[in-house]
Amino acid sequence: QVQLVESGGGLVQPGGSLRLSCAASGSIFSINEMGWYRQAPGKERELVADISGGGRTNFADSVKGRFTISRDNAKNTVYLQMNSLKADDTAVYYCNMRIWPTRWTNQEYWGQGTQVTVSS
């Protein structure tokens, strides 16, 4: 079975930085898209950033210029570097991956979520 495990959330002051990590483990043939979503209280889950298997990245307008996304294919891991954090970035952050357990099938997987709180 495939499992995604996130780490790196926490409490940070406005203007600070955090780095989130999400590692996939289990039966993995390949991984296409990797991404990060977030959900703030009372709001819908939204895409923060994603990265294709070829390294093409996409960011929500609200985080452009402040967040970067990267991946380490050897470690089946995706990272989200968050700089210049604002109170509006406070949310539960979820990683998401499109994983091929075999060469014939693929499925979308989600991490358990990690809380990011930006507050003074």
Coordinates of C-alpha atoms in Angstrom, one line a residue, residues 17-88:
S17 CA 9.7 30.7 6.7
L18 CA 8.8 27.0 6.8
R19 CA 9.6 24.0 4.7
L20 CA 7.1 21.2 4.3
S21 CA 8.1 17.8 3.2
C22 CA 6.0 14.9 2.0
A23 CA 7.4 11.4 1.3
A24 CA 5.7 8.6 -0.4
S25 CA 6.4 5.0 0.6
G26 CA 5.1 1.6 -0.4
S27 CA 4.6 0.0 -3.8
I28 CA 5.6 2.7 -6.3
F29 CA 6.4 2.3 -9.9
S30 CA 6.4 6.0 -10.8
I31 CA 4.9 9.3 -9.7
N32 CA 3.6 12.0 -12.0
E33 CA 2.2 15.1 -10.5
M34 CA 3.1 16.1 -7.0
G35 CA 1.4 19.1 -5.3
W36 CA 0.4 20.9 -2.2
Y37 CA -3.1 22.0 -1.2
R38 CA -4.3 23.9 1.8
Q39 CA -7.6 24.4 3.6
A40 CA -8.3 27.2 6.0
P41 CA -11.2 27.1 8.5
G42 CA -14.5 27.7 6.8
K43 CA -12.9 27.7 3.3
E44 CA -12.6 25.1 0.5
R45 CA -9.4 23.3 -0.1
E46 CA -7.3 25.1 -2.7
L47 CA -4.3 24.3 -4.8
V48 CA -1.1 26.0 -3.5
A49 CA 1.5 24.6 -6.0
D50 CA 2.2 21.6 -8.1
I51 CA 5.1 20.2 -10.0
S52 CA 4.9 17.8 -13.0
G53 CA 7.1 14.8 -13.5
G54 CA 9.2 16.9 -15.9
G55 CA 9.6 19.6 -13.3
R56 CA 7.1 22.2 -14.6
T57 CA 5.7 24.2 -11.7
N58 CA 2.4 26.0 -11.1
F59 CA 1.5 28.3 -8.3
A60 CA -1.6 30.0 -6.9
D61 CA -1.4 33.7 -7.4
S62 CA -1.5 34.3 -3.7
V63 CA 1.8 32.6 -3.2
K64 CA 3.8 33.4 -6.3
G65 CA 7.2 34.9 -5.5
R66 CA 7.0 33.6 -1.9
F67 CA 6.7 29.8 -2.2
T68 CA 8.7 27.3 -4.2
I69 CA 8.0 23.7 -4.9
S70 CA 10.6 21.0 -5.7
R71 CA 10.8 17.2 -5.8
D72 CA 13.4 14.5 -5.2
N73 CA 12.4 11.6 -7.4
A74 CA 15.0 9.3 -5.8
K75 CA 13.3 9.8 -2.5
N76 CA 9.7 10.1 -3.8
T77 CA 9.5 13.3 -1.9
V78 CA 8.0 16.7 -2.6
Y79 CA 8.9 19.9 -0.8
L80 CA 7.2 23.3 -0.3
Q81 CA 9.5 26.1 0.8
M82 CA 7.4 28.9 2.2
N83 CA 8.9 32.4 2.7
S84 CA 7.5 35.7 3.7
L85 CA 4.6 34.0 5.4
K86 CA 1.4 35.9 6.1
A87 CA -1.5 35.3 8.5
D88 CA -3.6 34.4 5.4

